[in-house]
mmCIF file of C-alpha atoms in Angstrom:
data_model
loop_
_atom_site.group_PDB
_atom_site.id
_atom_site.type_symbol
_atom_site.label_atom_id
_atom_site.label_comp_id
_atom_site.label_asym_id
_atom_site.label_seq_id
_atom_site.Cartn_x
_atom_site.Cartn_y
_atom_site.Cartn_z
ATOM 1 C CA UNK A 167 9.444 9.320 -5.283
ATOM 2 C CA UNK A 168 5.794 8.149 -5.469
ATOM 3 C CA UNK A 169 6.876 4.292 -4.859
ATOM 4 C CA UNK A 170 3.446 2.325 -7.179
ATOM 5 C CA UNK A 171 3.477 -1.222 -6.007
ATOM 6 C CA UNK A 172 0.511 -4.416 -6.317
ATOM 7 C CA UNK A 173 1.449 -7.315 -4.062
ATOM 8 C CA UNK A 174 3.748 -9.843 -5.566
ATOM 9 C CA UNK A 175 0.372 -12.073 -6.184
ATOM 10 C CA UNK A 176 -1.981 -10.742 -9.364
ATOM 11 C CA UNK A 177 -1.551 -8.308 -11.218
ATOM 12 C CA UNK A 178 -3.778 -4.804 -10.749
ATOM 13 C CA UNK A 179 -3.639 -3.536 -13.538
ATOM 14 C CA UNK A 180 -6.608 -0.678 -12.733
ATOM 15 C CA UNK A 181 -4.293 0.605 -10.503
ATOM 16 C CA UNK A 182 -1.458 0.807 -12.647
ATOM 17 C CA UNK A 183 -3.561 2.449 -15.665
ATOM 18 C CA UNK A 184 -4.618 5.507 -12.991
ATOM 19 C CA UNK A 185 -0.906 5.841 -11.395
ATOM 20 C CA UNK A 186 0.017 5.986 -15.752
ATOM 21 C CA UNK A 187 -2.059 8.604 -15.890
ATOM 22 C CA UNK A 188 -1.717 10.708 -12.541
ATOM 23 C CA UNK A 189 2.074 11.280 -13.672
ATOM 24 C CA UNK A 190 0.719 12.147 -17.269
ATOM 25 C CA UNK A 191 -1.107 14.892 -15.248
ATOM 26 C CA UNK A 192 1.886 15.132 -13.470
ATOM 27 C CA UNK A 193 5.072 14.856 -15.389
ATOM 28 C CA UNK A 194 7.112 16.810 -12.584
ATOM 29 C CA UNK A 195 6.599 13.956 -10.236
ATOM 30 C CA UNK A 196 9.077 11.809 -9.832
ATOM 31 C CA UNK A 197 7.201 7.697 -10.169
ATOM 32 C CA UNK A 198 8.458 4.073 -10.115
ATOM 33 C CA UNK A 199 5.701 1.557 -10.423
ATOM 34 C CA UNK A 200 6.247 -2.567 -9.633
ATOM 35 C CA UNK A 201 3.513 -3.775 -12.120
ATOM 36 C CA UNK A 202 3.676 -7.447 -11.568
ATOM 37 C CA UNK A 203 2.170 -9.184 -13.985
ATOM 38 C CA UNK A 204 0.031 -6.915 -14.809
ATOM 39 C CA UNK A 205 -0.871 -6.541 -19.067
ATOM 40 C CA UNK A 206 -1.012 -2.832 -19.189
ATOM 41 C CA UNK A 207 2.741 -1.143 -19.950
ATOM 42 C CA UNK A 208 2.793 2.445 -17.733
ATOM 43 C CA UNK A 209 3.965 4.909 -20.476
ATOM 44 C CA UNK A 210 4.245 8.074 -18.928
ATOM 45 C CA UNK A 211 5.875 6.165 -15.497
ATOM 46 C CA UNK A 212 8.472 4.055 -14.947
ATOM 47 C CA UNK A 213 8.053 0.834 -13.872
ATOM 48 C CA UNK A 214 9.823 -2.996 -13.050
ATOM 49 C CA UNK A 215 7.486 -6.074 -13.365
ATOM 50 C CA UNK A 216 8.939 -7.238 -9.544
ATOM 51 C CA UNK A 217 11.459 -6.335 -7.239
ATOM 52 C CA UNK A 218 13.463 -8.604 -5.580
ATOM 53 C CA UNK A 219 12.621 -7.863 -1.412
ATOM 54 C CA UNK A 220 15.973 -6.361 -0.295
ATOM 55 C CA UNK A 221 14.802 -3.665 -3.602
ATOM 56 C CA UNK A 222 11.409 -3.400 -2.593
ATOM 57 C CA UNK A 223 11.932 -2.426 1.075
ATOM 58 C CA UNK A 224 14.530 -0.024 -0.214
ATOM 59 C CA UNK A 225 12.742 1.389 -2.474
ATOM 60 C CA UNK A 226 9.778 1.960 0.056
ATOM 61 C CA UNK A 227 13.205 3.637 2.600
ATOM 62 C CA UNK A 228 13.459 6.157 0.364
ATOM 63 C CA UNK A 229 9.547 6.745 -1.347
ATOM 64 C CA UNK A 230 8.213 9.611 0.053
ATOM 65 C CA UNK A 231 4.302 7.831 -0.256
ATOM 66 C CA UNK A 232 3.527 4.775 -1.732
ATOM 67 C CA UNK A 233 0.743 3.858 -3.069
ATOM 68 C CA UNK A 234 -1.097 -0.097 -3.498
ATOM 69 C CA UNK A 235 -3.564 -2.742 -3.322
ATOM 70 C CA UNK A 236 -4.587 -2.705 0.566
ATOM 71 C CA UNK A 237 -2.185 -4.923 1.224
ATOM 72 C CA UNK A 238 -1.186 -6.477 4.633
ATOM 73 C CA UNK A 239 2.034 -6.622 3.647
ATOM 74 C CA UNK A 240 2.757 -2.793 1.140
ATOM 75 C CA UNK A 241 1.241 -0.873 5.034
ATOM 76 C CA UNK A 242 3.585 -3.019 6.767
ATOM 77 C CA UNK A 243 6.664 -2.104 5.374
ATOM 78 C CA UNK A 244 4.977 1.523 4.516
ATOM 79 C CA UNK A 245 4.765 1.250 8.393
ATOM 80 C CA UNK A 246 8.315 -0.168 8.859
ATOM 81 C CA UNK A 247 9.838 3.249 7.177
ATOM 82 C CA UNK A 248 7.278 5.888 8.421
ATOM 83 C CA UNK A 249 5.454 6.191 5.036
ATOM 84 C CA UNK A 250 2.295 6.888 4.183
ATOM 85 C CA UNK A 251 0.078 4.992 2.076
ATOM 86 C CA UNK A 252 -2.189 5.228 -0.400
ATOM 87 C CA UNK A 253 -4.643 2.570 -1.083
ATOM 88 C CA UNK A 254 -7.311 1.056 -3.772
ATOM 89 C CA UNK A 255 -8.683 -1.754 -2.339
ATOM 90 C CA UNK A 256 -9.077 -4.732 -5.922
ATOM 91 C CA UNK A 257 -11.887 -5.694 -6.516
ATOM 92 C CA UNK A 258 -13.938 -9.185 -7.058
ATOM 93 C CA UNK A 259 -16.350 -8.148 -8.840
ATOM 94 C CA UNK A 260 -14.322 -6.904 -11.775
ATOM 95 C CA UNK A 261 -11.759 -10.248 -11.588
ATOM 96 C CA UNK A 262 -8.735 -8.252 -9.721
ATOM 97 C CA UNK A 263 -8.802 -10.865 -6.222
ATOM 98 C CA UNK A 264 -10.483 -14.065 -5.076
ATOM 99 C CA UNK A 265 -12.619 -12.396 -2.227
ATOM 100 C CA UNK A 266 -13.319 -8.296 -0.715
ATOM 101 C CA UNK A 267 -11.355 -9.053 1.436
ATOM 102 C CA UNK A 268 -9.332 -5.779 0.340
ATOM 103 C CA UNK A 269 -11.608 -4.311 1.610
ATOM 104 C CA UNK A 270 -12.441 -4.798 4.736
ATOM 105 C CA UNK A 271 -9.138 -3.956 5.648
ATOM 106 C CA UNK A 272 -8.875 -0.411 4.573
ATOM 107 C CA UNK A 273 -11.864 -0.621 6.524
ATOM 108 C CA UNK A 274 -9.679 -1.380 9.268
ATOM 109 C CA UNK A 275 -6.793 0.713 7.852
ATOM 110 C CA UNK A 276 -8.572 3.843 7.140
ATOM 111 C CA UNK A 277 -8.927 5.762 10.151
ATOM 112 C CA UNK A 278 -5.450 5.207 10.888
ATOM 113 C CA UNK A 279 -1.984 7.561 10.966
ATOM 114 C CA UNK A 280 -0.998 7.825 7.723
ATOM 115 C CA UNK A 281 -2.636 5.929 5.902
ATOM 116 C CA UNK A 282 -5.338 7.396 2.990
ATOM 117 C CA UNK A 283 -7.918 4.939 1.254
ATOM 118 C CA UNK A 284 -8.783 5.560 -2.527
ATOM 119 C CA UNK A 285 -12.753 3.753 -2.758
ATOM 120 C CA UNK A 286 -12.388 5.005 -6.374
ATOM 121 C CA UNK A 287 -10.163 5.580 -9.022
ATOM 122 C CA UNK A 288 -11.232 9.197 -9.166
ATOM 123 C CA UNK A 289 -11.240 8.824 -5.221
ATOM 124 C CA UNK A 290 -7.031 8.425 -6.177
ATOM 125 C CA UNK A 291 -5.613 11.972 -7.298
ATOM 126 C CA UNK A 292 -6.965 13.733 -3.661
ATOM 127 C CA UNK A 293 -5.677 10.325 -1.581
ATOM 128 C CA UNK A 294 -2.871 11.906 -2.673
ATOM 129 C CA UNK A 295 -2.876 15.299 -2.388
ATOM 130 C CA UNK A 296 -4.404 14.500 1.349
ATOM 131 C CA UNK A 297 -1.893 12.537 1.409
ATOM 132 C CA UNK A 298 1.308 13.793 -0.046
ATOM 133 C CA UNK A 299 -0.337 17.199 2.728
ATOM 134 C CA UNK A 300 -0.214 15.404 5.409
ATOM 135 C CA UNK A 301 2.651 15.512 7.867
ATOM 136 C CA UNK A 302 2.259 11.826 9.535
ATOM 137 C CA UNK A 303 6.468 10.910 10.413
ATOM 138 C CA UNK A 304 5.505 11.496 13.818
ATOM 139 C CA UNK A 305 1.953 8.655 14.003
ATOM 140 C CA UNK A 306 3.477 5.382 12.275
ATOM 141 C CA UNK A 307 0.633 4.168 11.188
ATOM 142 C CA UNK A 308 1.373 0.757 13.529
ATOM 143 C CA UNK A 309 3.805 0.978 17.106
ATOM 144 C CA UNK A 310 6.949 -0.867 16.765
ATOM 145 C CA UNK A 311 6.267 -2.888 19.491
ATOM 146 C CA UNK A 312 2.848 -5.261 20.908
ATOM 147 C CA UNK A 313 0.732 -3.866 24.263
ATOM 148 C CA UNK A 314 2.437 -4.589 26.750
ATOM 149 C CA UNK A 315 -1.224 -6.380 28.185
ATOM 150 C CA UNK A 316 -0.923 -8.497 24.064
ATOM 151 C CA UNK A 317 2.547 -9.826 25.512
ATOM 152 C CA UNK A 318 1.781 -10.932 29.170
ATOM 153 C CA UNK A 319 -0.673 -13.209 27.497
ATOM 154 C CA UNK A 320 1.328 -14.364 24.204
ATOM 155 C CA UNK A 321 3.767 -14.997 27.557
ATOM 156 C CA UNK A 322 1.227 -16.835 29.872
ATOM 157 C CA UNK A 323 0.263 -18.806 26.724
ATOM 158 C CA UNK A 324 3.551 -20.018 26.288
ATOM 159 C CA UNK A 325 4.743 -20.375 29.565
ATOM 160 C CA UNK A 326 2.809 -21.479 31.870
ATOM 161 C CA UNK A 327 2.830 -17.740 33.342
ATOM 162 C CA UNK A 328 -0.001 -16.335 34.684
#
């Protein structure tokens, strides 16, 4: 199952519209989209407005692939469950967010294992194909543990240890 999510703050009709077209072209693929408060209603894939946090987590856990905006909550959850993620950043110029920070997030994550960035709507289908063909199970996006040097610095700051 491919899980499509737009996050929880703003609608992202462009992603849902492109994925609905992808669903129409790939009728044998199971999908579920969380569309939030968007006005575009998919015609070719099932959708929900909003999942609870536990439903969201269990859906990501069951998914083969996550397709999302470039939000950190989505990428962290995908990483927690070892799922590859295809990200299409929201754009400020199209009113999809208040800043273009999702472009910076996408650029920062671009070389991480299991992360596939679509810079344009047209790149979304090829990035989905790349993600489905790539075995990313052995390389999580983020390590579940912090670097020892970072932990030592935090301990030093909190407990006055050096």
